[in-house]
CSV table of C-alpha atoms and ligand atoms in Angstrom, one decimal:
chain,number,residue,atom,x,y,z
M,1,UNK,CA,1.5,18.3,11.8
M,2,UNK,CA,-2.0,18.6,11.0
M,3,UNK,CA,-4.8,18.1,14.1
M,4,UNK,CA,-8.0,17.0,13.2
M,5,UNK,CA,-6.5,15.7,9.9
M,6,UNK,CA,-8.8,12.3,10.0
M,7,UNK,CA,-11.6,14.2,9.8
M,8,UNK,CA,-13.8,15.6,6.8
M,9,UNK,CA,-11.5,18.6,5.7
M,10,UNK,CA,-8.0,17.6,7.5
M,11,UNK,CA,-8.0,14.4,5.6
M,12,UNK,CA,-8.3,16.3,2.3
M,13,UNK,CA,-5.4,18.5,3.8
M,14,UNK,CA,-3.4,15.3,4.2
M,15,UNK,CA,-4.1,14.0,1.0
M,16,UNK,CA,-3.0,17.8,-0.4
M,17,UNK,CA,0.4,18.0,1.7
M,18,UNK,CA,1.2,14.3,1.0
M,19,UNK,CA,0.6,14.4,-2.8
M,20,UNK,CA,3.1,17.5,-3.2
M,21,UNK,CA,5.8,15.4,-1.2
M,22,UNK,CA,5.6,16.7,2.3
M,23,UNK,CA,5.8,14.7,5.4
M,24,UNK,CA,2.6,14.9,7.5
M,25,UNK,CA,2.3,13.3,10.6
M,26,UNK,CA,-1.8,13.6,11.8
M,27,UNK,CA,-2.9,14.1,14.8
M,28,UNK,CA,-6.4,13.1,15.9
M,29,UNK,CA,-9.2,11.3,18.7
M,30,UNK,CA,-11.3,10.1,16.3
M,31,UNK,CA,-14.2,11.6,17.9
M,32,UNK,CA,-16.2,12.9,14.9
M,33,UNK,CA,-13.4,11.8,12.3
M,34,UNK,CA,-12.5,8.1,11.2
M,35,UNK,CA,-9.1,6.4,10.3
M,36,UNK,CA,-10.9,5.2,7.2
M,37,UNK,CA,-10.6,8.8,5.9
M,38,UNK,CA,-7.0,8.5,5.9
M,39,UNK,CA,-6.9,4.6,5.5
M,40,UNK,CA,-5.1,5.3,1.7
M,41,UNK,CA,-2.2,7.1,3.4
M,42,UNK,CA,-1.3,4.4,5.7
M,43,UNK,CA,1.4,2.7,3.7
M,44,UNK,CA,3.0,6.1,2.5
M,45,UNK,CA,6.3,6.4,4.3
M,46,UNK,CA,5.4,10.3,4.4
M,47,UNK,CA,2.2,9.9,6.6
M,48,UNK,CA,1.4,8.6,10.4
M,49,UNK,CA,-1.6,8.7,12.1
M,50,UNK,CA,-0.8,9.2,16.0
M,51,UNK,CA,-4.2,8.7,17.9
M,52,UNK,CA,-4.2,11.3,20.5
M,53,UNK,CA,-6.5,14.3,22.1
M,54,UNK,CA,-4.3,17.6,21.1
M,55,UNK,CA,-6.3,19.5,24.3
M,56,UNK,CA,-4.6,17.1,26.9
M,57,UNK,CA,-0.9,17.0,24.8
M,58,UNK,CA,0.9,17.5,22.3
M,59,UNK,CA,4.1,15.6,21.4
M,60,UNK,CA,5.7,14.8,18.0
M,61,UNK,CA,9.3,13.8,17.2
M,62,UNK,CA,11.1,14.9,14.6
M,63,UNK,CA,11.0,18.4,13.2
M,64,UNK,CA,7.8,20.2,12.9
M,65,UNK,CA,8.2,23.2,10.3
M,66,UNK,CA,4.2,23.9,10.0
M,67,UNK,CA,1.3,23.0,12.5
M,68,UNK,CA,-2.2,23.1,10.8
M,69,UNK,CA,-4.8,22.9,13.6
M,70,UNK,CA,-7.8,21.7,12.3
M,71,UNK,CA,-8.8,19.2,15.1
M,72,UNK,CA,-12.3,20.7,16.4
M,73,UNK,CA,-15.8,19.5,16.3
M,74,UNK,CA,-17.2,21.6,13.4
M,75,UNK,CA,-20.8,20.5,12.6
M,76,UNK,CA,-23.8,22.0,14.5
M,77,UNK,CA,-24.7,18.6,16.0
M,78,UNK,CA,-21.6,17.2,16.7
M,79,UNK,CA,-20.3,20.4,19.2
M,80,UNK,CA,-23.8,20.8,20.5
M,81,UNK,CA,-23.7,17.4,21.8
M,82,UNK,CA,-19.6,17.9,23.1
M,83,UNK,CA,-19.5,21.5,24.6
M,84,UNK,CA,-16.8,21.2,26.7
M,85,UNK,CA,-14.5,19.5,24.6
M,86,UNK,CA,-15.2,22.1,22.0
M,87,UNK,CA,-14.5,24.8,24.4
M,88,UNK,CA,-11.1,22.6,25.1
M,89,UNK,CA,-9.9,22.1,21.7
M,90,UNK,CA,-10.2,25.5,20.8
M,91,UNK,CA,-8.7,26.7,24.0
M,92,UNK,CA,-6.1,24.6,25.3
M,93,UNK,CA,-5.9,22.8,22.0
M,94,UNK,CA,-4.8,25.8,20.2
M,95,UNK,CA,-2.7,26.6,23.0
M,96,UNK,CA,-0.5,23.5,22.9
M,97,UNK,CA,-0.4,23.8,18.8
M,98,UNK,CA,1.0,27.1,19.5
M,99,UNK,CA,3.5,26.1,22.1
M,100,UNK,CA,4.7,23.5,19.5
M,101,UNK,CA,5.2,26.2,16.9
M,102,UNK,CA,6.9,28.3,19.0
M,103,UNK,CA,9.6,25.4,20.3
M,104,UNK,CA,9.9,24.2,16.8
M,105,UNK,CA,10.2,27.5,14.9
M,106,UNK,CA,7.0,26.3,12.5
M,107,UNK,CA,4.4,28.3,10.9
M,108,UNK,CA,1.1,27.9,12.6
M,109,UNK,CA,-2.2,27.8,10.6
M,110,UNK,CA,-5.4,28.3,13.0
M,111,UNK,CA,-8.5,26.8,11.1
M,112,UNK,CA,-11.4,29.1,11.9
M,113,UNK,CA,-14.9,29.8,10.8
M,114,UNK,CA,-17.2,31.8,9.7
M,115,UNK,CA,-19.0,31.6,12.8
M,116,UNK,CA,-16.7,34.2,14.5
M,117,UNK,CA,-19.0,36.5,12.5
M,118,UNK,CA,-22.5,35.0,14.3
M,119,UNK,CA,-25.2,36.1,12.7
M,120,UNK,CA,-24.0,38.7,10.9
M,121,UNK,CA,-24.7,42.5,10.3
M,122,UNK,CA,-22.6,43.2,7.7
M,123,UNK,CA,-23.4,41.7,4.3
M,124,UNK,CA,-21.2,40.1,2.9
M,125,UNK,CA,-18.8,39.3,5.6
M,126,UNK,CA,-15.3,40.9,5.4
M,127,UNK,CA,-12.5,40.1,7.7
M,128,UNK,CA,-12.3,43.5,9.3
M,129,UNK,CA,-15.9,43.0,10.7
M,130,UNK,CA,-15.6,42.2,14.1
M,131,UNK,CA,-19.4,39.7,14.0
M,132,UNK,CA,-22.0,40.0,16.1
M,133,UNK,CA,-22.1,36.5,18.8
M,134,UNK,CA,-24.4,35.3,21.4
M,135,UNK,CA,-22.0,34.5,23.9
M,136,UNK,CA,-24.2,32.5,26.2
M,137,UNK,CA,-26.4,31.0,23.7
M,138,UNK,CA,-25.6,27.3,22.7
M,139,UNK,CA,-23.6,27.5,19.5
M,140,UNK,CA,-21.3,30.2,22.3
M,141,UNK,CA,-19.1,26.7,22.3
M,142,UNK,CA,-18.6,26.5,19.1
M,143,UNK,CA,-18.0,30.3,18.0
M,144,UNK,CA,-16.6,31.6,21.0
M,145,UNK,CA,-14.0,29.3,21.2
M,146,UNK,CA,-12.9,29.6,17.8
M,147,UNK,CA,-12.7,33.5,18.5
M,148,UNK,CA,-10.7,32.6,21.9
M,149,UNK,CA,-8.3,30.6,19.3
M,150,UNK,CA,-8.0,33.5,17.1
M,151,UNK,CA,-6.7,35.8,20.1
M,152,UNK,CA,-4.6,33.4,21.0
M,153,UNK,CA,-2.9,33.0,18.0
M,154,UNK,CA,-2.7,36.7,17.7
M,155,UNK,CA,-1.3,37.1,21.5
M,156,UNK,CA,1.3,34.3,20.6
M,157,UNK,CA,2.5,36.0,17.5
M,158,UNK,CA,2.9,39.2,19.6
M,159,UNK,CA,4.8,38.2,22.3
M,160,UNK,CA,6.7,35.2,21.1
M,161,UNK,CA,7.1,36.3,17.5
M,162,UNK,CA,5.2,32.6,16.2
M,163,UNK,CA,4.8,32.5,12.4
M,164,UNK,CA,1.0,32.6,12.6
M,165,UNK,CA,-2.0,32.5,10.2
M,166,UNK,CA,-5.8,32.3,10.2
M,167,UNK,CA,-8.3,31.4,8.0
M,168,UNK,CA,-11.5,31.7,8.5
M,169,UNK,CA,-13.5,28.9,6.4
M,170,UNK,CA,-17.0,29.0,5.2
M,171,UNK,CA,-19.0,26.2,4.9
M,172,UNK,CA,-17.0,23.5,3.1
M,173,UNK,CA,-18.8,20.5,1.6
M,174,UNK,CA,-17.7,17.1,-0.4
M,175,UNK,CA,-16.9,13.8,-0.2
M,176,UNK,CA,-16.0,12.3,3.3
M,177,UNK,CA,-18.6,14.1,4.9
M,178,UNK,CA,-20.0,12.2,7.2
M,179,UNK,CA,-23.5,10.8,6.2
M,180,UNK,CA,-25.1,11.4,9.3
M,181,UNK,CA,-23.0,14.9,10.6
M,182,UNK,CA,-26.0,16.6,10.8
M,183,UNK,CA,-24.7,19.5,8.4
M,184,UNK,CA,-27.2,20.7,5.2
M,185,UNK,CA,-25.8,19.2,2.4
M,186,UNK,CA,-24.8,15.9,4.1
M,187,UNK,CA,-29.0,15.8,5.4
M,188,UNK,CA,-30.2,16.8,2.0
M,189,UNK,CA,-28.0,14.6,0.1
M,190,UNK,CA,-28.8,11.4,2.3
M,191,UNK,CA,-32.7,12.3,2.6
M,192,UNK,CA,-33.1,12.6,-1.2
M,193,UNK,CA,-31.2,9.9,-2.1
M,194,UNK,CA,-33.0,7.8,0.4
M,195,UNK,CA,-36.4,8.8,-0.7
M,196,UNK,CA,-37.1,10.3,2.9
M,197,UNK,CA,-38.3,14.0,3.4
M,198,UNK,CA,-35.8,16.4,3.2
M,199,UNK,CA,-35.5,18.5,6.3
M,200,UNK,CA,-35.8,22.7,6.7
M,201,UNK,CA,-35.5,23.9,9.3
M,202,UNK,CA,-37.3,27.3,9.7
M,203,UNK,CA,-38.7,28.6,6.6
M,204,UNK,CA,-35.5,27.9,4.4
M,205,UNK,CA,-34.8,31.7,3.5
M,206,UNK,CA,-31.4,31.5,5.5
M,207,UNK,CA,-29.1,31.4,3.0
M,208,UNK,CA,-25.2,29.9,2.9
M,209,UNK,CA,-22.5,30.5,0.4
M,210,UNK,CA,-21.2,26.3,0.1
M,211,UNK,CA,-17.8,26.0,-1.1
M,212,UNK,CA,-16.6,22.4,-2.5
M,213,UNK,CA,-13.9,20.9,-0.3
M,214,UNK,CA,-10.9,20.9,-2.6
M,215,UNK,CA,-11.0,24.7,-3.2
M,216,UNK,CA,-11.3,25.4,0.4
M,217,UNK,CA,-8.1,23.2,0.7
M,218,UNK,CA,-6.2,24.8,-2.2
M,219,UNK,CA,-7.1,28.4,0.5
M,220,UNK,CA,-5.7,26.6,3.4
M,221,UNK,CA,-2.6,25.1,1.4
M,222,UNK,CA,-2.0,28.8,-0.2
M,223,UNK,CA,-2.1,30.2,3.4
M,224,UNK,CA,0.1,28.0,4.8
M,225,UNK,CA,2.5,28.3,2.2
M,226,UNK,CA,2.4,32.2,2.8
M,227,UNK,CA,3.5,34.6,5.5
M,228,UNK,CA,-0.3,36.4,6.1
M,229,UNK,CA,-1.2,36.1,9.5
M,230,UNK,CA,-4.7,36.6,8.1
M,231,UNK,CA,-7.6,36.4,9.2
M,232,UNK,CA,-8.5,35.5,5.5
M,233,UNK,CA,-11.7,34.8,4.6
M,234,UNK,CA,-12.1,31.0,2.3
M,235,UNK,CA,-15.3,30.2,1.1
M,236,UNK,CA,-17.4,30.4,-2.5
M,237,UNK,CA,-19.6,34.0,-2.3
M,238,UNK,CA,-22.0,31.8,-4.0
M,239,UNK,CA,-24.9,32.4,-1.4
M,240,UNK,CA,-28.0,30.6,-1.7
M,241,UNK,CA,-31.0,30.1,0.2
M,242,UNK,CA,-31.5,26.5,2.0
M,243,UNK,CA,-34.7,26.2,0.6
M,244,UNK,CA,-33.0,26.8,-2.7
M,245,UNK,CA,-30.3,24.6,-1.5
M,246,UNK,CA,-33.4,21.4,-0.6
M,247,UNK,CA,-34.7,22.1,-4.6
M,248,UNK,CA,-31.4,22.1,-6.0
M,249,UNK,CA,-30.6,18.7,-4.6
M,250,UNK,CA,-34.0,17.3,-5.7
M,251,UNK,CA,-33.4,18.1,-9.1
M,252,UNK,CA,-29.6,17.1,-8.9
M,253,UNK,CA,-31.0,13.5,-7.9
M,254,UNK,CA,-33.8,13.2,-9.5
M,255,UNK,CA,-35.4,12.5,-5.7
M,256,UNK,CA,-39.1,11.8,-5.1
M,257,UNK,CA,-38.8,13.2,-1.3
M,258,UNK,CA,-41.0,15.4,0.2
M,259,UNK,CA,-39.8,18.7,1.9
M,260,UNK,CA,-40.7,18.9,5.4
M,261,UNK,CA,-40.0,22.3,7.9
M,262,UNK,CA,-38.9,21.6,11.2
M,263,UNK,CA,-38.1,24.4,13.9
M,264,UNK,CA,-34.9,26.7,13.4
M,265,UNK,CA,-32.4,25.4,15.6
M,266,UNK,CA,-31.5,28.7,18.5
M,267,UNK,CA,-29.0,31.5,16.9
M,268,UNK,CA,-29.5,29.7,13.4
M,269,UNK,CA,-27.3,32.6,11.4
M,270,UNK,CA,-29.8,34.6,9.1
M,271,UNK,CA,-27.6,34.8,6.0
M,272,UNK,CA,-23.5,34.3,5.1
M,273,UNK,CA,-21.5,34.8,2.4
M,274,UNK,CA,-17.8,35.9,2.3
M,275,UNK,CA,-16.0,38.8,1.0
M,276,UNK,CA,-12.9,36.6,-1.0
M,277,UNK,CA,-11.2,40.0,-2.4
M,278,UNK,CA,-8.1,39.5,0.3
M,279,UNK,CA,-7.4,35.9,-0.8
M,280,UNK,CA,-7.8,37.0,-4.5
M,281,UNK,CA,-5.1,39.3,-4.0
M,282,UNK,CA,-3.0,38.3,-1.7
M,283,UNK,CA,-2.9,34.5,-2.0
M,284,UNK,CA,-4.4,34.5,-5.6
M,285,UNK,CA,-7.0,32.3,-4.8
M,286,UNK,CA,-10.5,31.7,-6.5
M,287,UNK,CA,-13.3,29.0,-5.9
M,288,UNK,CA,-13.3,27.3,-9.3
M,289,UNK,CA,-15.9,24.3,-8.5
M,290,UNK,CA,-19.7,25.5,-8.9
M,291,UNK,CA,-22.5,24.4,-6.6
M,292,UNK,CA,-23.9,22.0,-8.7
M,293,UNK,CA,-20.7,20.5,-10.1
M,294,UNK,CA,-19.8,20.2,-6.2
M,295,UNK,CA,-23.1,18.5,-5.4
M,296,UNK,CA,-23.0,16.0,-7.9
M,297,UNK,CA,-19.7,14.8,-7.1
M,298,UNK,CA,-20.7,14.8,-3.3
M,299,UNK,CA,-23.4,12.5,-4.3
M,300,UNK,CA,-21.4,10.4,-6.3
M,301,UNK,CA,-19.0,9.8,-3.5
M,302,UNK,CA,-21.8,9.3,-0.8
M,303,UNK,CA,-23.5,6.6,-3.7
M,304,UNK,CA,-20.3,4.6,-3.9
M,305,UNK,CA,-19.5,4.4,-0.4
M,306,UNK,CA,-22.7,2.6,0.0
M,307,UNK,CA,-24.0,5.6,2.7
M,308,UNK,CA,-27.4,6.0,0.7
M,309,UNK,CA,-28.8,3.3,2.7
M,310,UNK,CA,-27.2,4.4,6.1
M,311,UNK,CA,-29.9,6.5,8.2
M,312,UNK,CA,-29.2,10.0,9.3
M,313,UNK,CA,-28.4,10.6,13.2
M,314,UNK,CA,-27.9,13.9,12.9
M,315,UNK,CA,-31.8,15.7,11.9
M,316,UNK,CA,-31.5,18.4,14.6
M,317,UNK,CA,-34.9,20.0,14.4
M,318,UNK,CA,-36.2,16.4,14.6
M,319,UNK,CA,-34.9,16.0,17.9
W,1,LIG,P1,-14.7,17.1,11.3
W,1,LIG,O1,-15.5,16.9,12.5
W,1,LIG,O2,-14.9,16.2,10.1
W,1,LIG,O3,-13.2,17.0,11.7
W,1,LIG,C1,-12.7,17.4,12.9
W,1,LIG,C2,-11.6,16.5,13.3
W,1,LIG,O4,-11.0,16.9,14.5
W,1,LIG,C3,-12.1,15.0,13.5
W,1,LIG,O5,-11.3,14.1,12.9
W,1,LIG,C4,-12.0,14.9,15.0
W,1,LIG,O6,-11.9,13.5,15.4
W,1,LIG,C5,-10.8,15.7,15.4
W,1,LIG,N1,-10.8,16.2,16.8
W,1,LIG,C6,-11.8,16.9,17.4
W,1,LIG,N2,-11.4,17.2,18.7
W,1,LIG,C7,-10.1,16.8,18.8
W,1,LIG,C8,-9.1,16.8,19.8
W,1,LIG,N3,-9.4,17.3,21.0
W,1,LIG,N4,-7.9,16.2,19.6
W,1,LIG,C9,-7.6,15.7,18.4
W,1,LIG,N5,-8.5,15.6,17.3
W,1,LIG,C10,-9.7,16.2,17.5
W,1,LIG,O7,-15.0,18.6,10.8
W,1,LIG,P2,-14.4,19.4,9.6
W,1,LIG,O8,-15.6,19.9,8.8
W,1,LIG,O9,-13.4,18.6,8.9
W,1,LIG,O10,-13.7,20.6,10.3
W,1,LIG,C11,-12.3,20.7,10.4
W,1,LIG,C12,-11.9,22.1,11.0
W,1,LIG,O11,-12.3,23.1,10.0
W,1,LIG,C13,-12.6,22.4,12.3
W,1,LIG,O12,-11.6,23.1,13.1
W,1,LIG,C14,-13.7,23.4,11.9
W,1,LIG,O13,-14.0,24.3,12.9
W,1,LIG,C15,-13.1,24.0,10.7
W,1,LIG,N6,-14.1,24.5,9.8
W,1,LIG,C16,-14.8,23.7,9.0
W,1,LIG,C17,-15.8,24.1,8.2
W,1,LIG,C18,-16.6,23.2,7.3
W,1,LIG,O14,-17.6,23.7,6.6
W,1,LIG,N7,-16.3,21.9,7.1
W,1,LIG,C19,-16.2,25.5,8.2
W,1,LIG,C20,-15.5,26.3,9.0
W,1,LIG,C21,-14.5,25.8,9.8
W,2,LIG,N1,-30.2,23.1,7.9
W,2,LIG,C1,-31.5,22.6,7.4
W,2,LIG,N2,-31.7,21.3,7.5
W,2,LIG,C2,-30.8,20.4,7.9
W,2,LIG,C3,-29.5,20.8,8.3
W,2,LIG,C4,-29.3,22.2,8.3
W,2,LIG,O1,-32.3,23.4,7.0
W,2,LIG,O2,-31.1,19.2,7.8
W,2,LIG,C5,-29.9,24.5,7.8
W,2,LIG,C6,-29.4,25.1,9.1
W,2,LIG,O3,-30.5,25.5,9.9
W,2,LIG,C7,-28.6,26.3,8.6
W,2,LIG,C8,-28.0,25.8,7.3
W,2,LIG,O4,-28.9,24.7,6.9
W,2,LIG,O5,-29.4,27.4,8.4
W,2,LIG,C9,-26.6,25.3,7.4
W,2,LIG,O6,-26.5,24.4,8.4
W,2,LIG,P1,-25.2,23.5,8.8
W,2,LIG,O7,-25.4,22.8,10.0
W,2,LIG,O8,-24.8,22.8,7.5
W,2,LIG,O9,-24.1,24.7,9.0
W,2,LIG,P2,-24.0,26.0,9.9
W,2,LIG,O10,-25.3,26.2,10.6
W,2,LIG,O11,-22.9,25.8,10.8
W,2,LIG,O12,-23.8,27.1,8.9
């Protein structure tokens, strides 16, 4: 079972599981994914899509022998604008993934983030760093939750022996983001290629490391497929400023937009980049797609699916 696996990254989890000849059956509300993303599957024998919210219940037939639970709000705009839901999914969401694994005997994979590190203090991140989180502050829904999750999982594999894993994903970028999800590379990628300015928010010295969607899959895949319970860190150590990030895409395009500041959204993490060394050596994993090569592809994809023309709903500092 995957949760959340119409959206961005659980559809390219699907596609991963489905193309090695497992059985997937997805699990998801639609409410920042789309069936589209998973549209190819629909005929494969191996693949259902069961339209439900995984924070209210959680029932599959059949046996389960892995749950990946991906289903979560994940860009800034997107669990700003659903607080409690986020807060839900992440809390009894998790919970009733859990419960599943537990009944069925299944591995359990916990997609976390990043964010459980806030704005960090340690540079870069390693998983034995416990972060540093506002806790009432308004991206609290987002990273709290996700730290709730991982204590969960952790309590579960404790006193009911579950099979558990966590990952702990940095930011993941390609195609099937959604054009106007508000995220960086999304914005910058939609602005330039629509000739509009491209939006910074703050300064543009933050910086983010961006890793390119099927990488971060081949971590999740590698973890499931293990018996760590994590956390392990996934993401490219590639860390660039945003500012870097808005030239990079001009010049990738070949863009006449302007770039325009707008205010730093509230607990706007000062700088991120992972520590990889515990899923070099323990699940043999490596980014191998660079930042440009990533990029360009991304652009491709958003190009062909016509999005260039689509405008953006998700310019936070513009709101
Ligand atoms: P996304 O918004 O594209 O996908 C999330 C999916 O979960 C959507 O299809 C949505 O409809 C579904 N969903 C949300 N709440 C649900 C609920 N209550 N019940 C069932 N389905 C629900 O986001 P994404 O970028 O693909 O992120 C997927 C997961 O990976 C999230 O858990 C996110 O926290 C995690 N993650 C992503 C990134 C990244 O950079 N993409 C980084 C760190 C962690
Ligand atoms: N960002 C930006 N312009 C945008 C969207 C985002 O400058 O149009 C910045 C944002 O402030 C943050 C970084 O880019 O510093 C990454 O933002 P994103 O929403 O992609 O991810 P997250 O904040 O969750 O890392």
């Amino acid at each position: 079972m995957v949760t959340g696996g119409a959206g961005f990254l659980g559809s390219h989890v699907c596609d991963a599981l489905v193309g090695r000849g497992d059985a997937v059956v997805c699990v998801d509300n639609l409410s920042t994914g789309d069936a589209a993303n998973v549209a190819h599957l629909g005929d494969h024998r191996a693949f259902t899509l069961v339209q439900g919210d995984v924070s209210r219940h959680v029932d599959v037939s059949g046996t389960v022998d892995a749950v990946i639970h991906l289903a979560s709000p994940a860009s800034p705009p997107d669990y700003l604008a659903r607080p409690l839901e986020t807060l839900a999914v992440g809390s009894e969401g998790t919970r009733r993934c859990l419960e599943l694994a537990a009944t069925s005997g299944a591995r359990f994979v916990l997609a976390s983030t990043s964010e459980v590190y806030g704005d960090p203090l340690q540079h870069p991140q390693r998983e034995d760093y416990w972060g540093n989180v506002n806790p009432v502050g308004p991206r609290s829904v987002y990273d709290e939750a996700k730290r709730f999750a991982e204590a969960l999982s952790s309590a579960w594999r404790r006193t009911h022996g579950v099979d558990t894993g966590i990952v702990r994903i940095f930011n993941t970028y390609g195609p099937r983001l959604r054009p106007g999800d508000g995220r960086v590379v999304s914005n910058f990628l939609m602005q330039a290629m629509s000739g509009r300015p491209l939006t910074v928010y703050g300064d543009g010295s933050q910086t983010r490391s961006l890793c390119y969607v099927s990488d971060t899959v081949a971590g999740i895949v590698a973890l499931l497929d293990s018996e760590l319970p994590g956390p392990v860190n996934i993401g490219n150590p590639q860390e660039t400023t945003v500012l870097e990030l808005a030239r990079t895409v001009l010049a990738l395009t070949g863009s006449c937009s302007t770039i325009v500041h707008l205010p730093l959204p509230a607990d706007d993490p000062v700088r991120r980049r992972p520590d990889i060394a515990l899923a070099r050596h323990q699940l043999g994993w490596a980014p191998t797609v660079g930042l440009e090569d990533g990029l360009r592809r991304t652009a491709e994809h958003l190009a062909g699916s016509g999005a260039g023309s689509v405008p953006i709903g998700g310019d936070r500092g513009a709101r």
